[in-house]
Amino acid sequence: MNKQAPPTKALSRALFFGVVVLVGISGRLCAQPTNTTSFDLGVLPTNGSIMISESTNAVFVTITNYDAFTNITVTGDFDSQTNISFLDDGQPPDTQEANGTFSARLIVPLLTTPTTLRLTLVASGELPPTEPPQDPLPPPVVQQERVDYIVLPRPSNDKFTNAYRIPAMGGLLLSSNTYASMEAGEPRHGKVPSADASVWWNWSAGTNGNVLADLAGSSFDGVLAVYQGTSVSNLVEVKSGTNDVVNKLRAHVNFVAQKGITYRIAVAGFDTNATGDVRLRVVPAAYPDTNGPLVSIRTPASESLVTSELVQFAGAAKERLDTETGVERVILQVNNDTNTLVARGTTDWDAVVTLPVGTNLVRARAIDYAGNMGPPAAVVVRYINPINDLFERAILLEDVGGIETADNTHATKELNEPFHAENEGGCSIWYAWRAPRSGELFLTTEGSSCDTLLALYVGTRLDNLQEVNSNDEQFPGSGYSGFLHKVVANQLYYIAVDGFGGQTGQLVLSYSFNTTEVFYSLEILSSMGGTVSPPAGLYSENEQLLMVALPARSFEFVRWEDATGGPLSIENPFPIVMDRNRKIAARFQVKEYTETFRSGDLAKLAWATSSHAPWTVQSVAGQFAARSGAITHGQSTSLILVTNTYAGFGSVDCMTSSEEGWDRLEFYVNGALLGRWSGEQGWESFMFTVPEGPTAFEWRYVKDNNFSAGLDAVFVDNVYLPLDPPLPPATRPSLELRFLANQVAQIILVGQHNVS
């Protein structure tokens, strides 16, 4: 087309809800070298911009080297729209004719999910003629540009006909009016001329009566309207409302609902900028929420003492009535700090609060979705750092060695507190330690971040402390303190750590104790049938012990033995002196057997035996006993008892007359081999532990593949198993006062074990 070179200008445009505002500033471009091989294109909205479903959008294509071409045309394809003409004719949306900016309107289709749509632009133009004319004429310049737009859907309930349905009992509805529109013929809700971006719900009341609809908790200033009608064109308002400025509440209405009537509820923004999250409540028999919710603090308890600035608080919050808006958040305030902390959660909430040193009043308040703030819950929490600043709060060190760290930045010096290591200090902390035995205690503050003082005291109060050792520098120039001091068994010592001249920082106290006493070991040898007290371990030289043997049920004490099995004493209790390493055992025996086979058969208990070679009861050496069945080489025969037992000890007498080392008597409990005997062996008592519950006992005679010896048999007698019989009558307890060496008195109470 023929034209005069128009003045160029800078453009500034913004896209908002499908409306483009174009601002032009007259003037000429700065002189630039003219490009005649391609178009310098700019597109508004730019690549990646957002468009809204079912919206009409103005698009501008600016060619900045417009003067270099003639007969320029711009066309585009967008979704199903093809050959869209972009014109520079001054007609809307174009703002000025022949200025190098071409415009057109794009119609975005209905989309229900975010989608990317592409605009494909084709610009063509000719180079102006030259003098003399070129031969042949240069070809036209054709250039393609692609611009992608992100299309976002409108809310599903944007239109009246797509309204969401609310249950008859009402409830809480969460939605959004972002990118919502106003339909043709839709009323101006609440008679607000600027109302825009509406979304819709339908509700039919289950009963007659008062109903509350409100927008408490919505993120924007809204308009709420309730209608009757079947389309946007014939709606009759029932009730409408906007923000309740007097009570500082979001829009709400109360109306009298009739059962079975369908009510149309619209939520719109007060103006085009009022969009966001919708929180709509429809609640029968309710009124606007003007009460603040209640809150409680479960932990920490009031008057708590903490040693860390970070303290975990937790509690609960709730509305007073079920029909109220609900707790939106819980906030915490420390002392009079204007900054508040929002807790995590509402019904059950928690938060980590940073406390300053000292006594703190921590208050929690709950705020509901209507903006109501409830009464505070408060606790007093004392953050003491360090906790052992005061002598009376000295930390008790309970081990024989360890490392303690503390920060004395907030520590103080008390009235009547002595100078430690002959220096005024000023920021001391205290520890206490009780010597378990006589020995040597080593203390050092090596690793501390400041120059330290260290002192060791005995006493009960600051005004009666007696220094037993102190140190400023462990060695000259070290900057830390330390010493080794002899301590007395069971003496309580106090340790003070301070900073030289009141210096503060991270203090480190390392301590280690070594005894100078002599110890001997007491070893308790295995004692089936009971237990022994005191336990095995190390005891001080010449320490006097009273050994007590406690028989298990159905057992009785026999004697004390040494490591060789030699008898020591039949006294129980039995006093000993730890003047050497000792090994001692208590021997017990069964008082009454479970099975003696004196009935002459296996009928007393539920015995089972091999069917092809059963065990029998015979008289052996003047006593009845169970004898293994007659088997040949490579065979075995078993005597088995499966019964319920309680945890304890068992006992059995065994005798063998067989080929030694080859033909064996084996004893199993629940499949585990506990004993094995062979050869010519007389009666021998064998004791073993028994578990609780169903237990299988098996005595098995096993022969190898050749040879026999003796009677080729094994024998079992005097079986005791803890089958949980009734407890025998309680033994009458006795009390005895006994004097040992060195004027040591012991009180001995003797009664039946496990009977109170």
Coordinates of C-alpha atoms in Angstrom, one line a residue, residues 188-724:
R188 CA -25.4 -6.6 39.9
H189 CA -25.2 -8.5 43.1
G190 CA -26.0 -6.6 46.2
K191 CA -26.8 -3.6 44.0
V192 CA -23.0 -3.0 43.9
P193 CA -22.3 -1.5 40.4
S194 CA -18.7 -2.6 40.4
A195 CA -19.4 -6.3 41.4
D196 CA -17.6 -8.7 39.1
A197 CA -16.2 -12.2 38.8
S198 CA -19.2 -14.2 40.1
V199 CA -19.4 -17.9 40.9
W200 CA -22.6 -19.9 41.7
W201 CA -24.1 -22.5 44.0
N202 CA -27.6 -24.1 44.3
W203 CA -29.1 -25.1 47.6
S204 CA -32.4 -26.6 48.6
A205 CA -33.3 -26.5 52.3
G206 CA -34.1 -29.7 54.2
T207 CA -36.2 -27.9 56.8
N208 CA -37.9 -24.5 57.2
G209 CA -36.1 -21.9 59.2
N210 CA -33.4 -19.4 59.6
V211 CA -30.2 -20.0 57.5
L212 CA -26.8 -18.2 57.6
A213 CA -24.7 -17.8 54.5
D214 CA -21.3 -16.1 55.0
L215 CA -17.9 -15.5 53.4
A216 CA -15.9 -15.6 56.6
G217 CA -12.3 -16.6 55.7
S218 CA -12.5 -15.6 52.0
S219 CA -9.4 -13.8 50.8
F220 CA -11.1 -10.8 49.1
D221 CA -13.9 -8.3 49.7
G222 CA -16.9 -10.0 48.3
V223 CA -20.6 -9.6 47.6
L224 CA -23.0 -12.4 48.6
A225 CA -26.5 -12.7 47.1
V226 CA -29.3 -15.3 47.5
Y227 CA -31.9 -15.6 44.8
Q228 CA -34.9 -17.6 43.5
G229 CA -35.3 -18.2 39.8
T230 CA -34.4 -20.5 36.9
S231 CA -32.0 -18.3 34.9
V232 CA -29.9 -15.2 35.3
S233 CA -32.6 -13.2 33.5
N234 CA -35.5 -13.9 35.9
L235 CA -33.7 -14.0 39.3
V236 CA -35.5 -12.5 42.3
E237 CA -33.3 -11.5 45.2
V238 CA -34.0 -13.1 48.6
K239 CA -31.2 -11.4 50.5
S240 CA -27.8 -9.9 49.7
G241 CA -24.9 -8.4 51.7
T242 CA -21.4 -7.0 51.5
N243 CA -18.7 -6.6 54.1
D244 CA -20.1 -5.8 57.6
V245 CA -17.9 -2.8 58.4
V246 CA -19.4 -2.3 61.9
N247 CA -18.6 -5.8 63.1
K248 CA -15.5 -6.2 60.9
L249 CA -17.0 -9.3 59.2
R250 CA -17.0 -10.5 55.7
A251 CA -20.2 -10.5 53.6
H252 CA -23.0 -12.5 55.2
V253 CA -26.8 -12.8 55.1
N254 CA -29.5 -14.5 57.2
F255 CA -32.7 -15.5 55.5
V256 CA -35.7 -17.7 56.2
A257 CA -35.5 -20.8 54.0
Q258 CA -38.5 -22.9 53.0
K259 CA -38.1 -26.6 52.6
G260 CA -37.9 -27.8 49.0
I261 CA -37.3 -24.3 47.5
T262 CA -34.1 -24.0 45.4
Y263 CA -32.0 -21.0 46.3
R264 CA -29.4 -19.6 43.9
I265 CA -26.3 -18.3 45.8
A266 CA -23.9 -16.0 44.0
V267 CA -20.5 -14.9 45.3
A268 CA -18.8 -12.0 43.5
G269 CA -15.9 -9.7 44.0
F270 CA -16.7 -6.2 45.1
D271 CA -14.9 -4.9 42.0
T272 CA -12.7 -6.3 39.2
N273 CA -9.7 -6.6 41.6
A274 CA -11.6 -8.6 44.2
T275 CA -10.7 -12.2 43.3
G276 CA -9.2 -15.1 45.2
D277 CA -10.2 -17.9 47.5
V278 CA -13.9 -18.3 48.3
R279 CA -14.9 -19.8 51.7
L280 CA -18.7 -20.0 51.6
R281 CA -20.6 -21.4 54.6
V282 CA -24.3 -22.3 54.5
V283 CA -25.4 -23.2 58.1
P284 CA -29.0 -23.7 59.1
A285 CA -30.1 -22.1 62.5
A286 CA -26.9 -20.1 62.8
Y287 CA -26.0 -16.4 63.1
P288 CA -22.8 -14.4 62.2
D289 CA -19.8 -15.5 64.3
T290 CA -18.8 -12.7 66.7
N291 CA -17.2 -14.9 69.4
G292 CA -13.5 -15.5 69.6
P293 CA -12.3 -19.2 69.9
L294 CA -10.8 -20.7 73.0
V295 CA -7.2 -21.9 73.2
S296 CA -5.1 -23.9 75.7
I297 CA -1.4 -24.5 76.2
R298 CA -0.6 -28.2 77.1
T299 CA 3.1 -27.9 77.1
P300 CA 5.3 -26.6 78.6
A301 CA 3.6 -26.4 82.0
S302 CA 3.5 -23.0 83.7
E303 CA 6.5 -22.2 85.8
S304 CA 8.6 -24.5 83.7
L305 CA 12.4 -24.1 83.8
V306 CA 14.2 -24.5 80.4
T307 CA 17.8 -24.5 79.5
S308 CA 17.5 -23.8 75.7
E309 CA 16.2 -20.7 74.0
L310 CA 14.2 -22.8 71.6
V311 CA 11.1 -24.2 73.3
Q312 CA 8.4 -26.4 71.8
F313 CA 4.9 -25.2 72.7
A314 CA 1.8 -27.2 72.0
G315 CA -1.9 -26.9 72.7
A316 CA -5.4 -27.1 71.4
A317 CA -8.0 -24.6 70.1
K318 CA -11.7 -24.7 69.3
E319 CA -14.7 -22.6 68.6
R320 CA -17.4 -22.3 71.3
L321 CA -20.2 -23.5 69.0
D322 CA -20.2 -26.0 66.2
T323 CA -22.0 -23.4 64.0
E324 CA -19.2 -20.9 64.2
T325 CA -16.6 -20.3 61.5
G326 CA -13.8 -22.4 62.8
V327 CA -10.3 -21.7 64.0
E328 CA -8.2 -20.1 61.3
R329 CA -4.9 -19.7 63.2
V330 CA -3.2 -19.7 66.6
I331 CA -0.7 -17.0 67.4
L332 CA 1.9 -16.8 70.2
Q333 CA 3.3 -13.7 71.8
V334 CA 6.4 -13.6 74.1
N335 CA 6.2 -10.9 76.8
N336 CA 5.2 -7.6 75.2
D337 CA 6.9 -8.3 71.8
T338 CA 4.7 -6.8 69.1
N339 CA 5.8 -9.6 66.7
T340 CA 3.7 -12.7 67.0
L341 CA 4.4 -16.3 65.8
V342 CA 1.8 -18.3 63.9
A343 CA 1.6 -21.9 65.2
R344 CA 1.4 -24.9 63.0
G345 CA -2.1 -26.4 63.1
T346 CA -5.2 -25.2 64.8
T347 CA -7.3 -27.9 66.6
D348 CA -4.0 -29.3 67.8
W349 CA -1.2 -26.8 67.4
D350 CA 2.5 -26.5 68.1
A351 CA 5.2 -24.0 67.6
V352 CA 8.9 -23.6 68.4
V353 CA 9.3 -20.3 70.3
T354 CA 12.6 -18.4 70.8
L355 CA 12.8 -17.2 74.4
P356 CA 15.0 -14.5 75.8
V357 CA 17.0 -15.2 79.0
G358 CA 14.9 -14.8 82.1
T359 CA 11.3 -15.1 83.1
N360 CA 8.9 -15.0 80.1
L361 CA 5.1 -14.7 79.9
V362 CA 4.1 -16.6 76.7
R363 CA 0.5 -16.0 75.6
A364 CA -1.4 -17.9 72.9
R365 CA -4.6 -16.6 71.2
A366 CA -6.8 -18.3 68.6
I367 CA -8.4 -16.4 65.7
D368 CA -11.3 -17.7 63.7
Y369 CA -12.2 -17.2 60.1
A370 CA -14.5 -14.4 61.0
G371 CA -11.4 -12.5 62.4
N372 CA -12.6 -12.9 66.0
M373 CA -9.7 -13.2 68.5
G374 CA -10.4 -15.3 71.7
P375 CA -9.1 -14.8 75.2
P376 CA -5.4 -15.6 75.8
A377 CA -4.0 -18.7 77.5
A378 CA -0.7 -17.9 79.2
V379 CA 2.2 -19.8 80.9
V380 CA 5.3 -18.5 82.6
V381 CA 8.5 -20.1 81.3
R382 CA 11.9 -19.4 82.8
Y383 CA 14.8 -19.7 80.5
I384 CA 17.9 -19.9 82.5
N385 CA 21.2 -20.0 80.7
P386 CA 23.2 -21.4 82.2
I387 CA 20.9 -23.3 84.6
N388 CA 23.7 -23.8 87.1
D389 CA 24.5 -20.1 87.5
L390 CA 23.6 -20.3 91.2
F391 CA 25.4 -22.4 93.8
E392 CA 22.1 -23.9 94.9
R393 CA 21.4 -25.1 91.3
A394 CA 24.8 -26.8 90.8
I395 CA 24.5 -29.6 88.3
L396 CA 25.3 -33.0 89.9
L397 CA 27.9 -34.9 87.9
E398 CA 26.9 -38.6 88.4
D399 CA 29.6 -40.4 86.4
V400 CA 33.3 -41.0 87.2
G401 CA 34.3 -39.0 84.1
G402 CA 32.8 -36.8 81.4
I403 CA 32.7 -33.5 79.6
E404 CA 30.3 -30.7 80.4
T405 CA 29.8 -27.5 78.3
A406 CA 28.0 -24.3 79.1
D407 CA 27.8 -20.7 78.0
N408 CA 28.4 -18.2 80.9
T409 CA 27.4 -15.1 78.9
H410 CA 24.4 -14.6 81.2
A411 CA 25.9 -16.0 84.4
T412 CA 26.4 -13.8 87.5
K413 CA 28.3 -13.6 90.7
E414 CA 26.3 -14.2 93.9
L415 CA 26.5 -12.4 97.2
N416 CA 29.1 -14.0 99.5
E417 CA 30.6 -15.9 96.5
P418 CA 34.4 -16.3 97.0
F419 CA 37.0 -15.2 94.5
H420 CA 37.9 -18.3 92.6
A421 CA 41.7 -18.9 92.1
E422 CA 42.1 -15.5 93.8
N423 CA 40.5 -13.6 90.9
E424 CA 37.2 -11.6 91.1
G425 CA 35.7 -13.4 88.1
G426 CA 32.1 -12.4 87.8
C427 CA 30.3 -15.0 85.6
S428 CA 30.6 -18.3 87.5
I429 CA 28.8 -21.6 87.0
W430 CA 28.6 -24.5 89.5
Y431 CA 28.8 -28.3 89.5
A432 CA 28.7 -30.9 92.3
W433 CA 30.3 -34.3 92.4
R434 CA 30.3 -37.0 95.0
A435 CA 33.4 -39.3 95.2
P436 CA 32.3 -42.9 94.9
R437 CA 35.6 -44.0 96.6
S438 CA 38.8 -42.5 97.7
G439 CA 41.0 -41.6 94.8
E440 CA 42.1 -38.8 92.6
L441 CA 39.9 -36.3 90.6
F442 CA 41.4 -34.5 87.6
L443 CA 39.7 -31.3 86.4
T444 CA 40.5 -29.1 83.4
T445 CA 38.8 -26.4 81.4
E446 CA 40.9 -27.1 78.3
G447 CA 38.8 -26.2 75.1
S448 CA 37.0 -23.3 76.6
S449 CA 36.7 -20.2 74.4
C450 CA 37.8 -17.7 77.1
D451 CA 40.4 -17.4 79.9
T452 CA 39.0 -19.5 82.8
L453 CA 39.2 -19.9 86.6
L454 CA 38.7 -23.3 88.3
A455 CA 38.1 -24.0 92.0
L456 CA 37.1 -27.1 94.1
Y457 CA 35.2 -26.7 97.5
V458 CA 33.6 -28.6 100.3
G459 CA 30.7 -27.1 102.3
T460 CA 27.0 -26.7 102.2
R461 CA 26.5 -22.9 101.5
L462 CA 28.3 -20.1 99.8
D463 CA 29.2 -18.6 103.2
N464 CA 30.8 -21.7 104.6
L465 CA 32.7 -23.1 101.6
Q466 CA 36.2 -24.2 102.1
E467 CA 38.5 -24.2 99.1
V468 CA 40.5 -27.5 98.7
N469 CA 42.1 -26.6 95.4
S470 CA 42.0 -23.9 92.7
N471 CA 43.8 -22.9 89.5
D472 CA 44.0 -20.0 87.1
E473 CA 46.2 -21.4 84.4
Q474 CA 47.1 -25.1 84.1
F475 CA 50.5 -24.0 82.9
P476 CA 51.7 -20.4 82.1
G477 CA 50.0 -19.0 79.0
S478 CA 47.6 -21.8 78.5
G479 CA 44.5 -19.7 79.1
Y480 CA 42.7 -22.6 80.7
S481 CA 42.7 -24.1 84.2
G482 CA 43.3 -27.6 85.6
F483 CA 44.6 -29.7 88.5
L484 CA 44.7 -33.1 90.1
H485 CA 43.3 -33.5 93.6
K486 CA 42.9 -36.4 96.1
V487 CA 39.3 -37.0 97.1
V488 CA 37.7 -38.9 100.0
A489 CA 35.1 -41.6 99.5
N490 CA 31.5 -40.3 99.7
Q491 CA 32.5 -36.7 100.1
L492 CA 30.4 -34.1 98.1
Y493 CA 32.6 -31.6 96.3
Y494 CA 31.5 -28.3 94.6
I495 CA 33.3 -27.2 91.4
A496 CA 33.2 -23.5 90.3
V497 CA 34.1 -22.5 86.7
D498 CA 34.5 -18.7 86.0
G499 CA 36.0 -16.4 83.5
F500 CA 39.2 -14.5 84.4
G501 CA 38.2 -10.9 85.0
G502 CA 34.6 -11.7 84.1
Q503 CA 35.3 -13.0 80.6
T504 CA 32.5 -15.0 79.0
G505 CA 32.1 -17.6 76.3
Q506 CA 31.8 -21.3 75.9
L507 CA 33.1 -23.1 79.0
V508 CA 34.3 -26.7 78.9
L509 CA 34.8 -28.8 82.0
S510 CA 36.4 -32.2 81.7
Y511 CA 36.6 -34.4 84.7
S512 CA 37.9 -37.9 85.4
F513 CA 38.2 -40.0 88.6
N514 CA 40.7 -42.8 89.4
T515 CA 40.4 -44.8 92.6
T516 CA 43.4 -45.5 94.8
E517 CA 41.6 -48.3 96.6
V518 CA 42.3 -52.0 96.3
F519 CA 39.5 -54.2 94.9
Y520 CA 38.9 -57.9 94.8
S521 CA 36.5 -59.8 92.5
L522 CA 33.6 -61.9 93.7
E523 CA 32.6 -64.6 91.2
I524 CA 29.3 -66.4 91.7
L525 CA 29.6 -69.9 90.2
S526 CA 26.5 -71.4 88.5
S527 CA 24.0 -72.4 91.2
M528 CA 21.0 -74.3 89.8
G529 CA 18.0 -74.3 92.0
G530 CA 18.2 -70.8 93.3
T531 CA 19.8 -67.4 93.3
V532 CA 22.6 -65.7 95.2
S533 CA 22.9 -62.2 96.6
P534 CA 24.9 -59.9 96.5
P535 CA 25.8 -60.2 92.8
A536 CA 29.2 -60.9 91.3
G537 CA 31.5 -57.9 90.9
L538 CA 34.4 -55.9 92.3
Y539 CA 34.4 -55.1 96.0
S540 CA 36.7 -53.0 98.2
E541 CA 39.5 -54.6 100.1
N542 CA 38.2 -56.0 103.4
E543 CA 34.6 -55.1 102.5
Q544 CA 32.3 -57.4 104.5
L545 CA 29.6 -59.1 102.5
L546 CA 26.7 -61.2 103.7
M547 CA 26.0 -64.0 101.1
V548 CA 22.4 -65.1 101.0
A549 CA 21.2 -68.2 99.1
L550 CA 17.6 -67.9 97.9
P551 CA 16.2 -71.4 96.9
A552 CA 13.7 -71.6 94.0
R553 CA 10.3 -73.1 94.5
S554 CA 10.5 -76.8 95.6
F555 CA 14.3 -76.5 96.2
E556 CA 16.2 -76.1 99.5
F557 CA 19.7 -74.8 100.3
V558 CA 22.4 -77.4 101.0
R559 CA 25.7 -75.7 101.4
W560 CA 28.3 -73.2 100.2
E561 CA 31.2 -74.4 98.1
D562 CA 34.4 -72.9 96.8
A563 CA 35.8 -73.1 93.3
T564 CA 37.0 -76.7 93.7
G565 CA 33.6 -77.9 95.0
G566 CA 34.9 -78.1 98.5
P567 CA 32.4 -77.2 101.3
L568 CA 32.6 -73.8 102.9
S569 CA 29.7 -73.5 105.1
I570 CA 26.1 -74.6 105.7
E571 CA 25.2 -71.2 107.1
N572 CA 22.7 -69.1 105.2
P573 CA 23.3 -66.2 105.3
F574 CA 27.0 -66.6 105.2
P575 CA 29.4 -63.7 106.0
I576 CA 32.6 -63.3 104.0
V577 CA 35.4 -60.7 104.0
M578 CA 36.8 -59.5 100.6
D579 CA 40.5 -60.0 101.5
R580 CA 41.2 -61.8 98.2
N581 CA 39.5 -62.7 94.9
R582 CA 36.8 -65.2 95.7
K583 CA 34.7 -67.8 93.8
I584 CA 31.7 -69.2 95.6
A585 CA 28.7 -71.3 94.7
A586 CA 25.5 -72.1 96.5
R587 CA 24.2 -75.7 96.2
F588 CA 20.5 -76.5 96.2
Q589 CA 18.6 -79.8 96.1
V590 CA 15.0 -80.8 95.3
K591 CA 12.7 -81.2 98.3
E592 CA 10.0 -83.3 96.6
Y593 CA 10.2 -85.0 93.2
T594 CA 7.5 -84.8 90.6
E595 CA 8.0 -88.5 89.5
T596 CA 9.7 -91.4 91.3
F597 CA 8.1 -94.2 89.4
R598 CA 7.2 -95.9 92.7
S599 CA 3.8 -96.7 91.1
G600 CA 5.6 -99.3 89.0
D601 CA 4.3 -97.8 85.7
L602 CA 4.3 -94.7 83.6
A603 CA 0.7 -93.7 84.5
K604 CA 1.3 -90.8 86.9
L605 CA 2.2 -88.3 84.2
A606 CA 1.3 -88.1 80.5
W607 CA 4.4 -90.0 79.5
A608 CA 4.9 -91.1 75.9
T609 CA 7.4 -93.8 74.7
S610 CA 8.5 -95.6 71.6
S611 CA 5.8 -98.1 70.5
H612 CA 8.3 -100.7 69.0
A613 CA 10.7 -100.6 72.0
P614 CA 8.8 -98.9 74.9
W615 CA 10.4 -97.8 78.1
T616 CA 9.3 -99.6 81.2
V617 CA 9.5 -99.2 85.0
Q618 CA 11.8 -101.6 86.8
S619 CA 13.4 -102.0 90.2
V620 CA 17.1 -101.2 89.9
A621 CA 19.4 -101.5 92.9
G622 CA 16.5 -101.4 95.3
Q623 CA 14.6 -98.4 93.7
F624 CA 12.1 -98.1 90.9
A625 CA 13.3 -96.3 87.8
A626 CA 12.3 -95.9 84.1
R627 CA 14.4 -98.2 81.9
S628 CA 15.0 -97.7 78.1
G629 CA 13.4 -100.1 75.7
A630 CA 15.3 -103.0 74.2
I631 CA 16.7 -101.8 70.8
T632 CA 19.3 -103.1 68.4
H633 CA 22.2 -101.5 66.5
G634 CA 21.3 -98.2 64.8
Q635 CA 18.1 -97.7 66.7
S636 CA 16.8 -95.4 69.4
T637 CA 14.0 -95.3 71.9
S638 CA 12.6 -92.3 73.8
L639 CA 10.7 -91.4 76.9
I640 CA 8.8 -88.1 76.3
L641 CA 6.7 -85.8 78.4
V642 CA 5.0 -82.7 77.0
T643 CA 3.5 -80.5 79.6
N644 CA 3.0 -76.8 80.8
T645 CA 5.7 -75.5 83.0
Y646 CA 6.6 -72.3 84.7
A647 CA 10.0 -70.8 84.4
G648 CA 12.4 -72.3 86.9
F649 CA 14.7 -75.3 87.5
G650 CA 14.4 -79.0 86.9
S651 CA 16.3 -82.0 88.2
V652 CA 16.7 -85.7 87.1
D653 CA 18.8 -88.7 88.2
C654 CA 20.4 -90.7 85.4
M655 CA 22.3 -94.0 85.3
T656 CA 23.8 -95.7 82.2
S657 CA 25.1 -99.3 81.5
S658 CA 26.2 -99.2 77.8
E659 CA 29.1 -99.1 75.4
E660 CA 31.1 -96.1 76.5
G661 CA 31.2 -93.2 74.0
W662 CA 28.9 -94.9 71.5
D663 CA 25.6 -96.0 73.0
R664 CA 24.3 -92.9 74.7
L665 CA 21.6 -91.4 76.9
E666 CA 20.7 -88.0 75.5
F667 CA 18.4 -85.4 77.2
Y668 CA 16.5 -82.7 75.3
V669 CA 14.3 -79.8 76.3
N670 CA 12.2 -78.4 73.4
G671 CA 14.6 -80.1 71.0
A672 CA 17.8 -78.6 72.5
L673 CA 20.4 -81.2 73.8
L674 CA 21.2 -80.4 77.4
G675 CA 23.0 -83.6 78.6
R676 CA 24.7 -86.8 77.3
W677 CA 25.9 -89.9 79.2
S678 CA 27.3 -93.3 78.3
G679 CA 29.4 -96.3 79.8
E680 CA 29.1 -97.7 83.3
Q681 CA 27.9 -94.7 85.4
G682 CA 26.1 -94.9 88.6
W683 CA 23.2 -92.6 89.6
E684 CA 24.0 -88.9 88.9
S685 CA 21.8 -85.9 89.6
F686 CA 21.5 -83.4 86.7
M687 CA 19.9 -80.0 87.1
F688 CA 18.7 -77.8 84.2
T689 CA 16.6 -74.6 83.5
V690 CA 13.0 -74.9 82.4
P691 CA 11.2 -72.3 80.3
E692 CA 7.6 -71.1 80.8
G693 CA 4.8 -72.5 78.7
P694 CA 4.3 -75.8 76.8
T695 CA 7.6 -77.7 77.1
A696 CA 8.8 -81.0 75.6
F697 CA 11.2 -83.2 77.7
E698 CA 12.8 -86.2 76.0
W699 CA 15.2 -88.9 77.3
R700 CA 16.6 -90.8 74.3
Y701 CA 18.7 -93.9 74.2
V702 CA 20.7 -94.1 71.0
K703 CA 22.8 -97.0 69.8
D704 CA 25.5 -97.0 67.1
N705 CA 25.7 -99.6 64.3
N706 CA 27.6 -102.3 66.2
F707 CA 28.7 -103.7 69.6
S708 CA 27.0 -103.6 73.0
A709 CA 28.2 -103.4 76.6
G710 CA 26.8 -103.8 80.1
L711 CA 23.1 -104.0 80.4
D712 CA 22.7 -102.2 77.1
A713 CA 20.2 -99.9 78.8
V714 CA 19.9 -96.5 80.5
F715 CA 17.8 -95.5 83.5
V716 CA 15.9 -92.3 84.7
D717 CA 14.6 -91.6 88.2
N718 CA 13.7 -88.9 90.6
V719 CA 12.3 -86.4 88.1
Y720 CA 11.5 -82.9 89.2
L721 CA 9.8 -80.5 86.9
P722 CA 8.2 -77.1 87.8
L723 CA 4.6 -78.0 86.9
D724 CA 3.2 -75.1 88.8

